Structures are given as C-alpha cells and as structure tokens.
Amino acid sequence: MSGNAWNVRKVEEGLLVNRGELFRLGTAILFIVLIMLFAMVRGPDGPSGTLLVMAAMIGGYMALNIGANDVANNVGPAVGSRAITLTGAILIAAVFEASGALVAGGDVVGTIKSGIIDPAMIGDTETFIWLMMAGLLAAALWLNFATAIGAPVSTTHSIVGGVLGAGVAAGGWGIADWGVVGKIAASWVISPVLGGVIAASFLYLIKRTITYQSDLLAAAQRMAPILIGVMAWAFSTYLMLKGLKKVFPVGFLTASVVGLIAAAIVWALMRKYVARVAPDLPNDKEGVNTLFTAPLICAAALLSFAHGANDVANAVGPLAGISDAVLQGDIAGKAPIPLWVMLVGAAGIALGLSLYGPKLIRTVGSEITELDKARAFCVALAAAITVILASQLGLPVSSTHIAVGGVFGVGFLREYLKVSYSRMIAEIRDHHRDADSDGETVDAFLERFEAASVQDKGDMLRKLKSGGTAGALDRSERKGLQKIQRIELVKRTLLLRIAAAWLITVPAAAMLSAMIFFMIRGALLP
C-alpha cells in the first residue's frame, strides 16, 4: 500500500470514529445558521439588522449550552437510577423544557439579570447592545467549557458573571449592584447545602421507616403513598410559584392549598395502587424501589417544565434586551420577550440537550455516587422543596447547585451509614472473639442482626454491650475502614472539580466578558 493510500485510509478511519461528534457539531452549526437566516428576514436593514442577527446567533449558541449543561440536573438522577432510559429522558426533557419555555416562559424579563448593573449608567444604546452581547457570548463560552470538562454549573451564575464583567468594563465599578452580587456568591454555599441536607433527610426517613424494617413491603405500603403525596404537594406548589407564574400568578398560601389538595388526591390514588401491586413485588429493596419509578419519571418531566419556564431567560433575556434596543433605539430596564426569541431559546435548549446532554446526565446520574430509585426520588423531592423554601426566605439559590448538592447529600449519608454499620459489625465480632473461637455463635448473631428491624438492632446491640466490655477498634483501623467506604461511595475528585467550577463561574465569565467587550470597543466602538 502506497503512503498516500495509507494516509487516506487513516483519515477515513478517523472520520468513522468521530462521525458522531461531527454530526453533533454540524447539527449545532446548522441550527445557528438557520437562526441567522431567520433573523435576517425579520430584522431591519443596515447596521441595526446586523447587530440583531449577531445577537440572535449568540442567543441560540447560549441556548444550546444551557440544554447541554443545565438540563442534565433535572433528568440525571432518574437516568442514573434506571427509572428511565437515557433516550427516554432526553425526549421527556426536550418536550417539557420547550413546553415550559413557550407556555410559561414569556413573562416580562429584566434584561439586566437580577439587577446586576444599572442601565442608566450606560452611555448610549450601541454600547449597551455590545455590552449585552459580550455578556451573552462569555456565558455561552464558559458553559461550553464546563460541559466539555464534565462540570455541571449554574447558567444563571454564568450570565450574571457575563453581564457583570461587561458592565464593569463599560461603566466602571460603580455600575454594579454589589449587594446582589454578594447574595449570588452566598448561593454557592446555600444551594448545595440545602439541597444535600433535605435530600439526605428524606433518604434517612425512607431507610428508617421502610428499608430498615423487617417487612419492607408492609412498611412501604404505609409510607410510600405519604412520601409520594409530599412530592405531589412540593411539585404542585413549585410549579404554581415558579413554572406557571405567567399564566396565573398566585401567592404562596394559594399555591400551598392547591398543592395540599393535589397531595391528598395523589395519596389516595397511590394507596390503592401500592396495595394492588405490592403482593406481586419481592419483599426487598428492589421491590420497594419499583414503587418510586413512576413518581421519578413525573418529577423529571415537571422539573424540566419549570426549568424551561424559568431558565430560558438566561438564553433569551439579554437577546430580548438587544432586540428591543435595536428596534426601539432606546435602553429598557425590562423588555417583553417576542415569540420568535422564545422559539430560539426553546429550540436551542431542546437541541443542546439532545446533542450534548448525555455527558452531563451520566455525570450527575451515575458518576458522583450510585443512585437507586429511592435515592433519586429524594434528590428530585429536595430540588422542589429547596426552591420553595428559599423563595419564601428570600435566599438566592441555583437549581443546578441544589440538584448536584442533593446527589452528594445522599452519597455522603450512604457513606456515613455504611461506615457506622461496619463499625457495629466489628464491635459484634470483637465481643464474641474470646468466647467463640469457631465463629458459629457470631455468625448466628449476625444473621439475626441482619434480618432485624432498626429498633430490634438497637435492642440487640444494647444487650450485647451490657454483657461485657467491648473491645474497640484502634484509631488507624477506624480511619482505614472509613477511607475505604468513602472512596467506594462518593468520588472526591469529582466533588472538587465541580466545587471549583462553581466557585469560579461568576469571576471566570466576568473576566471573559470584560475581555470580549474591550476587544469589541477597541475594534468597533468610537
């Protein structure tokens, strides 16, 4: 084979290996080109029309990155627990994200996200347009990078950093509302901690009331309808407060009452359903997990709907501001989002999820810690309850941080419980070490211990300890045991990578945005 033929063959093999990546890239480029053509038809002639076309293309690029990164948090736990396949999750999320954006996401959105900067301090309309364009592009580039390294980050924080950096570059340090920025920084801790604590609390409740009982299915028949009813209340309230505020805005009290009615209906229906299917299920954890499959699928759909209704503004809010400035020739603090702009955001989020979402879905669903359906249920429930709680307390939170914090929360709880259980087993063996050289007594005791409920386990340990002095494990043995369990259950390297990405999202997007704005000003602005 000649050298040229060999080179051609290697190129062909390389293209075959990377054809999936080439297809994704080509589809994304085609989407942006279609946006360009559509904006050219709708926009005015001249320089203003060119600005609108550029802004629309950047908004579409941002929407693709939101779909690739942020949406994974809504469906990742359901996929990781095998309640739904990856393909099914992508289809559900794409449909409900787009539906949420179009049905409930067209509210009047502040173009200056969360009051980050004061538009009155911007000198002219053209500077404002380039400022917003730089912020949008910087946020999209940062999200693209975070997706490439497998780090789920907050799209809200990305666009906040982008607008902040370009705003400071355009108007100086005094243009920013640093109080709002401080609240956003506080959410880096508040969001994951709240999500983790609430998710871990519900998982511990499930373990105490169901999986630690001797008759798991009997316990599940009592508790599962209650837990799913709580989920119905949380999601009904959450959707009315966040997802449907444009359709019919309501207060917390009204939303809670409607949520309680929905919870009562769901509880009654689930009691009948669980009573009917429970006799056919195995009396073990797998049988209990089966009861949470349908609620998990519903949770993924409802979270996606609410996310589409809220976070589409991250992609098209600045675009709406640019469009209004281009068409009206003035800077508006708020701008209604036109339907065509909403379509760009909805289609971009759905397409970005389909093309590039699987990587982050796997990260959230299976790489941080192992999730079964009960654990994933706790994560989804924590996401809704945390947003409700934070909104009533006035705390700034990120849906991304809440979901990922919930996954880490259930992982660390499992780790703690595993370590504690291993220590109990070690204590039991140590108690019998001298009295039972052949191990038959300790094996019999452990068999009874494994089958006992959590209350009976406590009684057995108390009786065991009252019978003599326990020999404790030394410090090095305890440390070694705990280290082994931690490595097995929660990936510390992934935790550090995600935490680092969270911490630098706002400053990284801000610096990138400032650089882009300075380049634009040096090249184009007077």
Coordinates of C-alpha atoms in Angstrom, one line a residue:
M1 CA 0.0 0.0 0.0
S2 CA 1.4 3.4 -1.0
G3 CA 2.0 6.2 1.5
N4 CA -0.9 8.3 0.1
A5 CA -3.3 5.4 0.1
W6 CA -2.4 4.6 3.7
N7 CA -2.9 8.3 4.7
V8 CA -6.3 8.4 3.0
R9 CA -7.3 5.2 4.8
K10 CA -6.3 6.6 8.2
V11 CA -8.3 9.7 7.6
E12 CA -11.3 7.7 6.7
E13 CA -11.0 5.6 9.8
G14 CA -10.6 8.7 11.9
L15 CA -13.8 10.2 10.4
L16 CA -15.7 7.0 11.1
V17 CA -14.6 7.0 14.7
N18 CA -15.6 10.7 15.1
R19 CA -18.7 10.7 12.9
G20 CA -20.9 11.1 16.0
E21 CA -19.0 14.2 17.1
L22 CA -19.0 15.6 13.6
F23 CA -22.8 15.0 13.3
R24 CA -23.4 16.9 16.6
L25 CA -21.2 19.8 15.6
G26 CA -22.7 20.0 12.1
T27 CA -26.2 20.0 13.5
A28 CA -25.4 22.7 16.0
I29 CA -23.8 24.9 13.3
L30 CA -26.9 24.3 11.1
F31 CA -29.2 25.4 13.9
I32 CA -27.2 28.7 14.3
V33 CA -27.1 29.3 10.6
L34 CA -30.9 28.9 10.5
I35 CA -31.2 31.4 13.3
M36 CA -29.0 33.8 11.3
L37 CA -31.2 33.4 8.2
F38 CA -34.4 33.8 10.2
A39 CA -33.1 37.0 12.0
M40 CA -32.0 38.4 8.6
V41 CA -35.6 38.1 7.3
R42 CA -37.2 39.6 10.4
G43 CA -34.7 42.3 11.3
P44 CA -34.3 45.8 9.9
D45 CA -31.8 46.6 7.2
G46 CA -28.5 48.2 7.8
P47 CA -26.2 48.0 10.8
S48 CA -29.0 47.6 13.3
G49 CA -30.2 44.5 11.5
T50 CA -26.6 43.1 11.5
L51 CA -26.5 43.6 15.3
L52 CA -29.8 41.7 15.7
V53 CA -28.6 38.8 13.6
M54 CA -25.3 38.5 15.6
A55 CA -27.3 38.7 18.9
A56 CA -29.7 36.0 17.7
M57 CA -26.9 33.7 16.8
I58 CA -25.2 34.2 20.1
G59 CA -28.5 33.6 21.9
G60 CA -29.0 30.4 20.0
Y61 CA -25.5 29.3 21.0
M62 CA -26.2 30.1 24.6
A63 CA -29.5 28.1 24.5
L64 CA -27.6 25.1 23.1
N65 CA -25.2 25.2 26.0
I66 CA -28.0 25.5 28.6
G67 CA -29.5 22.4 27.1
A68 CA -26.2 20.6 27.2
N69 CA -25.2 21.5 30.7
D70 CA -28.1 22.6 33.0
V71 CA -30.9 20.3 31.9
A72 CA -28.9 17.3 33.0
N73 CA -29.7 18.1 36.6
N74 CA -33.4 17.5 36.1
V75 CA -33.2 14.1 34.5
G76 CA -29.8 12.8 35.6
P77 CA -30.9 11.1 38.8
A78 CA -33.8 9.4 37.1
V79 CA -31.4 8.0 34.4
G80 CA -28.8 7.0 37.0
S81 CA -31.4 5.1 39.0
R82 CA -32.6 3.3 35.8
A83 CA -36.1 4.6 36.3
I84 CA -35.9 5.7 32.6
T85 CA -33.5 5.2 29.8
L86 CA -31.2 7.9 28.5
T87 CA -33.1 8.2 25.3
G88 CA -36.4 8.4 27.1
A89 CA -35.1 11.1 29.5
I90 CA -33.8 13.2 26.6
L91 CA -37.2 13.0 24.8
I92 CA -39.1 13.9 28.0
A93 CA -36.8 16.7 28.9
A94 CA -36.7 18.2 25.4
V95 CA -40.5 18.2 25.2
F96 CA -41.1 19.6 28.6
E97 CA -38.3 22.1 28.5
A98 CA -39.6 23.5 25.3
S99 CA -43.2 23.5 26.6
G100 CA -42.2 25.3 29.7
A101 CA -40.4 27.9 27.8
L102 CA -43.2 28.5 25.3
V103 CA -46.2 28.2 27.7
A104 CA -45.0 29.8 30.8
G105 CA -41.6 31.4 30.0
G106 CA -42.7 34.5 28.1
D107 CA -43.1 36.8 31.1
V108 CA -41.5 40.2 31.1
V109 CA -37.9 39.5 31.9
G110 CA -35.4 42.0 33.2
T111 CA -32.7 42.3 30.6
I112 CA -30.2 43.3 33.3
K113 CA -30.3 39.9 35.1
S114 CA -31.3 40.2 38.7
G115 CA -30.5 44.0 38.8
I116 CA -26.8 43.2 38.5
I117 CA -25.9 46.6 36.8
D118 CA -27.6 49.9 36.4
P119 CA -28.5 50.5 32.7
A120 CA -28.8 54.3 33.3
M121 CA -25.0 54.4 33.6
I122 CA -24.6 53.1 30.1
G123 CA -23.7 55.9 27.8
D124 CA -25.6 55.0 24.6
T125 CA -27.7 52.3 23.0
E126 CA -24.9 50.9 20.9
T127 CA -22.6 50.4 23.9
F128 CA -25.5 48.7 25.7
I129 CA -26.0 46.3 22.8
W130 CA -22.4 45.3 22.7
L131 CA -22.3 45.0 26.5
M132 CA -25.1 42.5 26.5
M133 CA -23.7 40.7 23.5
A134 CA -20.3 40.3 25.2
G135 CA -22.0 39.1 28.4
L136 CA -24.1 36.5 26.5
L137 CA -21.2 35.2 24.5
A138 CA -18.9 34.9 27.5
A139 CA -21.6 33.0 29.4
A140 CA -22.1 30.6 26.5
L141 CA -18.3 30.1 26.1
W142 CA -17.9 29.3 29.8
L143 CA -20.9 26.9 29.7
N144 CA -19.3 25.2 26.7
F145 CA -16.0 24.7 28.5
A146 CA -17.8 23.4 31.7
T147 CA -19.7 20.9 29.6
A148 CA -16.5 19.8 27.9
I149 CA -14.8 19.0 31.3
G150 CA -18.0 17.4 32.7
A151 CA -18.8 20.0 35.3
P152 CA -22.5 20.9 35.9
V153 CA -22.5 24.7 36.6
S154 CA -25.2 27.3 37.0
T155 CA -26.3 29.0 33.8
T156 CA -27.8 31.8 35.9
H157 CA -24.5 32.5 37.5
S158 CA -22.8 32.3 34.1
I159 CA -25.0 35.0 32.6
V160 CA -24.7 37.1 35.8
G161 CA -20.9 36.9 35.5
G162 CA -21.1 37.8 31.8
V163 CA -23.3 40.9 32.3
L164 CA -21.3 41.9 35.4
G165 CA -17.9 41.8 33.7
A166 CA -19.0 43.6 30.5
G167 CA -21.0 46.1 32.6
V168 CA -17.9 47.0 34.7
A169 CA -15.8 47.2 31.6
A170 CA -18.3 49.6 30.0
G171 CA -19.3 51.8 33.0
G172 CA -16.8 51.2 35.8
W173 CA -17.1 49.5 39.2
G174 CA -19.9 51.7 40.3
I175 CA -22.3 50.3 37.7
A176 CA -22.7 47.0 39.6
D177 CA -25.0 46.3 42.5
W178 CA -22.5 44.5 44.7
G179 CA -25.2 43.6 47.3
V180 CA -26.9 41.5 44.7
V181 CA -23.5 40.0 43.7
G182 CA -22.8 39.2 47.3
K183 CA -26.2 37.3 47.6
I184 CA -25.3 35.3 44.5
A185 CA -21.9 34.4 46.0
A186 CA -23.7 33.2 49.1
S187 CA -25.8 30.9 47.0
W188 CA -22.6 28.9 46.2
V189 CA -22.9 27.5 49.7
I190 CA -26.6 27.9 50.4
S191 CA -27.9 26.0 47.4
P192 CA -25.9 22.7 47.6
V193 CA -26.0 22.6 51.4
L194 CA -29.8 23.0 51.5
G195 CA -30.3 20.5 48.7
G196 CA -27.9 18.0 50.2
V197 CA -29.4 18.2 53.7
I198 CA -33.0 17.9 52.5
A199 CA -32.3 15.0 50.2
A200 CA -30.3 13.2 52.9
S201 CA -33.1 13.8 55.4
F202 CA -35.7 12.2 53.1
L203 CA -33.4 9.3 52.4
Y204 CA -32.8 8.7 56.1
L205 CA -36.6 8.8 56.6
I206 CA -37.1 6.2 53.9
K207 CA -34.4 4.0 55.5
R208 CA -35.8 4.3 59.0
T209 CA -39.4 3.7 58.0
I210 CA -39.0 1.2 55.1
T211 CA -35.7 -0.3 54.3
Y212 CA -34.6 -0.9 57.9
Q213 CA -37.8 -2.7 58.7
S214 CA -38.1 -6.5 58.8
D215 CA -41.1 -6.5 56.4
L216 CA -40.1 -3.9 53.7
L217 CA -43.3 -4.2 51.6
A218 CA -45.6 -3.8 54.6
A219 CA -43.7 -0.7 55.6
A220 CA -43.7 0.6 52.0
Q221 CA -47.5 0.2 51.8
R222 CA -47.7 2.6 54.7
M223 CA -45.0 5.1 53.8
A224 CA -44.7 5.2 50.1
P225 CA -48.1 6.9 49.5
I226 CA -47.3 9.5 52.1
L227 CA -43.9 10.3 50.6
I228 CA -45.3 10.5 47.1
G229 CA -48.1 12.7 48.4
V230 CA -45.4 15.0 49.8
M231 CA -43.8 15.1 46.4
A232 CA -47.2 16.0 44.8
W233 CA -47.5 18.9 47.2
A234 CA -44.0 20.1 46.6
F235 CA -44.2 20.0 42.8
S236 CA -47.7 21.4 42.6
T237 CA -46.6 24.4 44.8
Y238 CA -43.3 24.7 42.9
L239 CA -45.0 24.8 39.5
M240 CA -47.6 27.4 40.6
L241 CA -45.0 29.6 42.1
K242 CA -42.2 29.3 39.5
G243 CA -43.4 27.5 36.4
L244 CA -46.8 29.0 35.8
K245 CA -46.4 32.5 37.2
K246 CA -47.1 34.0 33.8
V247 CA -50.3 32.0 33.2
F248 CA -51.9 32.7 36.6
P249 CA -49.7 34.3 39.2
V250 CA -50.6 33.2 42.8
G251 CA -49.2 33.7 46.3
F252 CA -47.5 31.1 48.4
L253 CA -50.6 30.4 50.5
T254 CA -52.8 29.8 47.5
A255 CA -50.2 27.6 45.9
S256 CA -49.8 25.6 49.1
V257 CA -53.5 25.0 49.4
V258 CA -53.7 23.8 45.8
G259 CA -50.7 21.6 46.5
L260 CA -52.3 20.1 49.6
I261 CA -55.4 19.2 47.5
A262 CA -53.2 17.6 44.9
A263 CA -51.3 15.8 47.6
A264 CA -54.5 14.3 49.1
I265 CA -55.7 13.1 45.7
V266 CA -52.3 11.5 44.9
W267 CA -52.0 9.9 48.3
A268 CA -55.5 8.3 47.9
L269 CA -54.6 7.0 44.4
M270 CA -51.2 5.7 45.5
R271 CA -52.7 3.8 48.4
K272 CA -54.8 1.9 46.1
Y273 CA -52.0 1.4 43.5
V274 CA -49.5 0.2 46.1
A275 CA -52.0 -2.1 47.7
R276 CA -52.7 -3.7 44.3
V277 CA -49.1 -4.1 43.1
A278 CA -47.3 -4.8 46.4
P279 CA -48.3 -8.6 46.6
D280 CA -46.5 -9.2 43.3
L281 CA -43.3 -7.5 44.3
P282 CA -40.3 -9.1 46.0
N283 CA -40.0 -8.2 49.7
D284 CA -36.6 -6.5 49.3
K285 CA -35.1 -3.1 48.4
E286 CA -35.6 -3.8 44.7
G287 CA -39.3 -4.3 45.3
V288 CA -39.5 -1.0 47.3
N289 CA -37.6 0.8 44.6
T290 CA -40.2 -0.2 42.0
L291 CA -42.8 1.9 43.7
F292 CA -40.8 5.1 43.1
T293 CA -40.4 4.6 39.3
A294 CA -43.5 6.4 38.1
P295 CA -43.0 9.4 40.5
L296 CA -39.4 9.8 39.3
I297 CA -40.5 10.0 35.7
C298 CA -43.1 12.6 36.6
A299 CA -40.6 14.5 38.6
A300 CA -38.2 14.6 35.7
A301 CA -40.9 16.0 33.4
L302 CA -42.1 18.6 35.9
L303 CA -38.6 19.8 36.8
S304 CA -37.9 20.2 33.1
F305 CA -41.1 22.2 32.6
A306 CA -40.3 24.5 35.4
H307 CA -36.7 24.8 34.3
G308 CA -37.8 25.7 30.8
A309 CA -40.2 28.3 32.1
N310 CA -37.5 30.0 34.3
D311 CA -34.1 29.5 32.8
V312 CA -35.0 30.2 29.2
A313 CA -34.5 33.8 30.2
N314 CA -30.8 33.1 30.7
A315 CA -30.5 32.5 27.0
V316 CA -33.0 34.9 25.6
G317 CA -33.4 37.6 28.3
P318 CA -30.3 39.5 27.1
L319 CA -31.3 38.8 23.4
A320 CA -34.7 40.3 24.2
G321 CA -33.0 43.4 25.6
I322 CA -30.8 43.7 22.5
S323 CA -33.8 43.2 20.2
D324 CA -35.7 45.9 22.0
A325 CA -32.7 48.3 21.9
V326 CA -32.2 47.7 18.2
L327 CA -35.8 48.1 17.2
Q328 CA -36.7 50.9 19.6
G329 CA -33.4 52.7 19.6
D330 CA -33.5 53.1 23.4
I331 CA -32.3 51.2 26.5
A332 CA -35.1 49.5 28.5
G333 CA -34.7 48.1 32.0
K334 CA -37.2 45.4 31.1
A335 CA -38.2 44.0 27.8
P336 CA -41.0 41.7 26.7
I337 CA -39.7 38.6 25.0
P338 CA -41.1 38.2 21.5
L339 CA -42.4 34.9 20.4
W340 CA -39.6 34.3 17.8
V341 CA -37.0 34.9 20.6
M342 CA -38.7 32.4 22.8
L343 CA -38.7 29.9 20.0
V344 CA -34.9 30.3 19.6
G345 CA -34.5 29.7 23.3
A346 CA -36.8 26.7 23.5
A347 CA -35.5 25.0 20.4
G348 CA -31.9 25.6 21.3
I349 CA -32.3 24.1 24.8
A350 CA -34.0 21.0 23.4
L351 CA -31.4 20.6 20.7
G352 CA -28.5 21.2 23.0
L353 CA -29.8 18.6 25.4
S354 CA -30.2 16.0 22.6
L355 CA -26.8 16.6 21.1
Y356 CA -24.5 17.2 24.1
G357 CA -26.6 16.5 27.2
P358 CA -25.8 12.7 27.7
K359 CA -22.3 13.5 29.1
L360 CA -23.6 15.6 32.0
I361 CA -26.6 13.4 32.5
R362 CA -24.2 10.5 33.2
T363 CA -22.1 12.7 35.5
V364 CA -25.0 13.7 37.7
G365 CA -26.8 10.4 37.5
S366 CA -24.1 7.8 38.0
E367 CA -20.6 9.2 38.4
I368 CA -20.9 11.1 41.6
T369 CA -22.4 8.2 43.6
E370 CA -24.6 5.2 42.9
L371 CA -28.3 6.1 42.8
D372 CA -31.2 3.7 43.1
K373 CA -34.8 4.9 42.6
A374 CA -35.4 5.8 46.3
R375 CA -32.3 7.9 46.4
A376 CA -33.1 9.6 43.1
F377 CA -36.6 10.3 44.4
C378 CA -35.1 12.1 47.4
V379 CA -32.9 14.2 45.1
A380 CA -35.9 15.3 43.0
L381 CA -38.1 16.0 46.0
A382 CA -35.3 18.0 47.6
A383 CA -35.0 20.1 44.4
A384 CA -38.6 21.3 44.6
I385 CA -38.7 21.8 48.4
T386 CA -35.5 23.7 48.4
V387 CA -36.6 26.2 45.8
I388 CA -39.9 26.7 47.6
L389 CA -38.2 27.2 51.0
A390 CA -35.5 29.5 49.5
S391 CA -38.0 31.7 47.6
Q392 CA -40.0 32.3 50.8
L393 CA -36.9 33.1 52.8
G394 CA -35.5 35.4 50.1
L395 CA -32.4 33.2 49.7
P396 CA -30.7 33.2 46.3
V397 CA -30.3 29.6 45.1
S398 CA -29.3 27.8 42.0
S399 CA -31.3 24.8 40.7
T400 CA -28.1 23.3 39.4
H401 CA -26.3 23.5 42.8
I402 CA -29.4 22.2 44.5
A403 CA -29.7 19.1 42.4
V404 CA -26.0 18.2 42.5
G405 CA -25.9 19.0 46.2
G406 CA -28.8 16.6 46.7
V407 CA -26.8 13.8 44.9
F408 CA -23.8 14.5 47.1
G409 CA -26.0 14.6 50.1
V410 CA -27.5 11.1 49.6
G411 CA -24.0 9.8 48.8
F412 CA -22.5 11.1 52.0
L413 CA -25.4 9.8 54.0
R414 CA -24.9 6.4 52.5
E415 CA -21.2 6.6 53.3
Y416 CA -21.9 7.6 56.9
L417 CA -24.4 4.8 57.4
K418 CA -22.1 2.2 55.7
V419 CA -19.2 3.2 58.0
S420 CA -21.4 3.1 61.1
Y421 CA -22.8 -0.3 60.1
S422 CA -19.3 -1.6 59.5
R423 CA -18.2 -0.4 63.0
M424 CA -21.2 -2.2 64.5
I425 CA -20.3 -5.4 62.8
A426 CA -16.7 -5.0 64.0
E427 CA -17.9 -4.5 67.6
I428 CA -20.1 -7.6 67.4
R429 CA -17.3 -9.7 66.2
D430 CA -15.0 -8.2 68.9
H431 CA -17.5 -9.1 71.6
H432 CA -17.5 -12.7 70.5
R433 CA -13.8 -13.0 69.8
D434 CA -12.8 -14.7 73.0
A435 CA -16.0 -16.7 73.7
D436 CA -16.4 -18.2 70.2
S437 CA -13.2 -19.5 68.6
D438 CA -15.0 -21.3 65.7
G439 CA -17.3 -18.3 64.8
E440 CA -20.6 -20.2 64.8
T441 CA -22.1 -18.0 67.6
V442 CA -21.1 -14.7 65.9
D443 CA -22.4 -15.9 62.5
A444 CA -25.7 -16.8 64.1
F445 CA -25.9 -13.5 65.9
L446 CA -25.1 -11.6 62.7
E447 CA -27.7 -13.5 60.7
R448 CA -30.4 -12.4 63.3
F449 CA -28.9 -8.9 63.3
E450 CA -29.2 -8.6 59.5
A451 CA -32.9 -9.6 59.5
A452 CA -33.9 -7.4 62.4
S453 CA -35.7 -4.1 62.2
V454 CA -33.8 -0.9 63.1
Q455 CA -35.4 -0.9 66.6
D456 CA -34.5 -4.6 67.2
K457 CA -31.0 -3.9 66.0
G458 CA -30.6 -1.2 68.7
D459 CA -32.0 -3.6 71.4
M460 CA -29.6 -6.3 70.3
L461 CA -26.6 -4.0 70.5
R462 CA -27.6 -2.7 73.9
K463 CA -28.0 -6.2 75.3
L464 CA -24.7 -7.2 73.8
K465 CA -22.8 -4.3 75.3
S466 CA -24.4 -4.8 78.7
G467 CA -23.0 -8.2 78.8
G468 CA -19.4 -7.1 78.9
T469 CA -16.8 -4.6 78.0
A470 CA -16.5 -4.1 74.2
G471 CA -13.1 -4.1 72.6
A472 CA -12.9 -1.1 70.4
L473 CA -11.1 -0.8 67.0
D474 CA -8.0 1.3 67.2
R475 CA -7.8 4.6 65.5
S476 CA -5.8 3.5 62.5
E477 CA -8.3 0.7 61.8
R478 CA -11.3 3.1 62.0
K479 CA -9.6 5.6 59.7
G480 CA -8.8 2.8 57.2
L481 CA -12.3 1.5 57.2
Q482 CA -13.8 5.0 56.8
K483 CA -11.4 5.8 53.9
I484 CA -12.3 2.6 52.1
Q485 CA -16.1 3.3 52.4
R486 CA -15.7 6.9 51.2
I487 CA -13.7 6.0 48.2
E488 CA -16.3 3.4 47.3
L489 CA -19.4 5.6 47.7
V490 CA -18.6 9.2 46.8
K491 CA -16.0 10.4 44.2
R492 CA -13.9 13.1 46.0
T493 CA -12.1 14.1 42.8
L494 CA -15.4 14.9 41.1
L495 CA -16.6 16.8 44.1
L496 CA -13.5 19.0 44.0
R497 CA -13.8 19.6 40.3
I498 CA -17.5 20.6 40.5
A499 CA -16.9 22.8 43.5
A500 CA -14.1 24.6 41.8
A501 CA -16.2 25.2 38.7
W502 CA -19.0 26.6 40.9
L503 CA -16.6 29.0 42.7
I504 CA -15.0 30.4 39.5
T505 CA -18.2 30.6 37.3
V506 CA -19.0 34.2 38.0
P507 CA -15.5 35.6 38.0
A508 CA -14.5 33.5 35.0
A509 CA -17.5 34.6 33.0
A510 CA -17.0 38.2 34.1
M511 CA -13.3 38.3 33.1
L512 CA -14.0 36.6 29.8
S513 CA -16.9 39.1 29.1
A514 CA -14.8 42.1 30.0
M515 CA -12.1 40.9 27.6
I516 CA -14.6 40.4 24.8
F517 CA -16.1 43.9 25.4
F518 CA -12.7 45.6 25.4
M519 CA -11.9 43.8 22.1
I520 CA -15.2 45.0 20.6
R521 CA -14.7 48.5 21.9
G522 CA -11.2 48.7 20.5
A523 CA -12.3 47.4 17.1
L524 CA -15.7 48.9 16.6
L525 CA -16.8 51.5 19.2
P526 CA -15.6 55.1 19.0

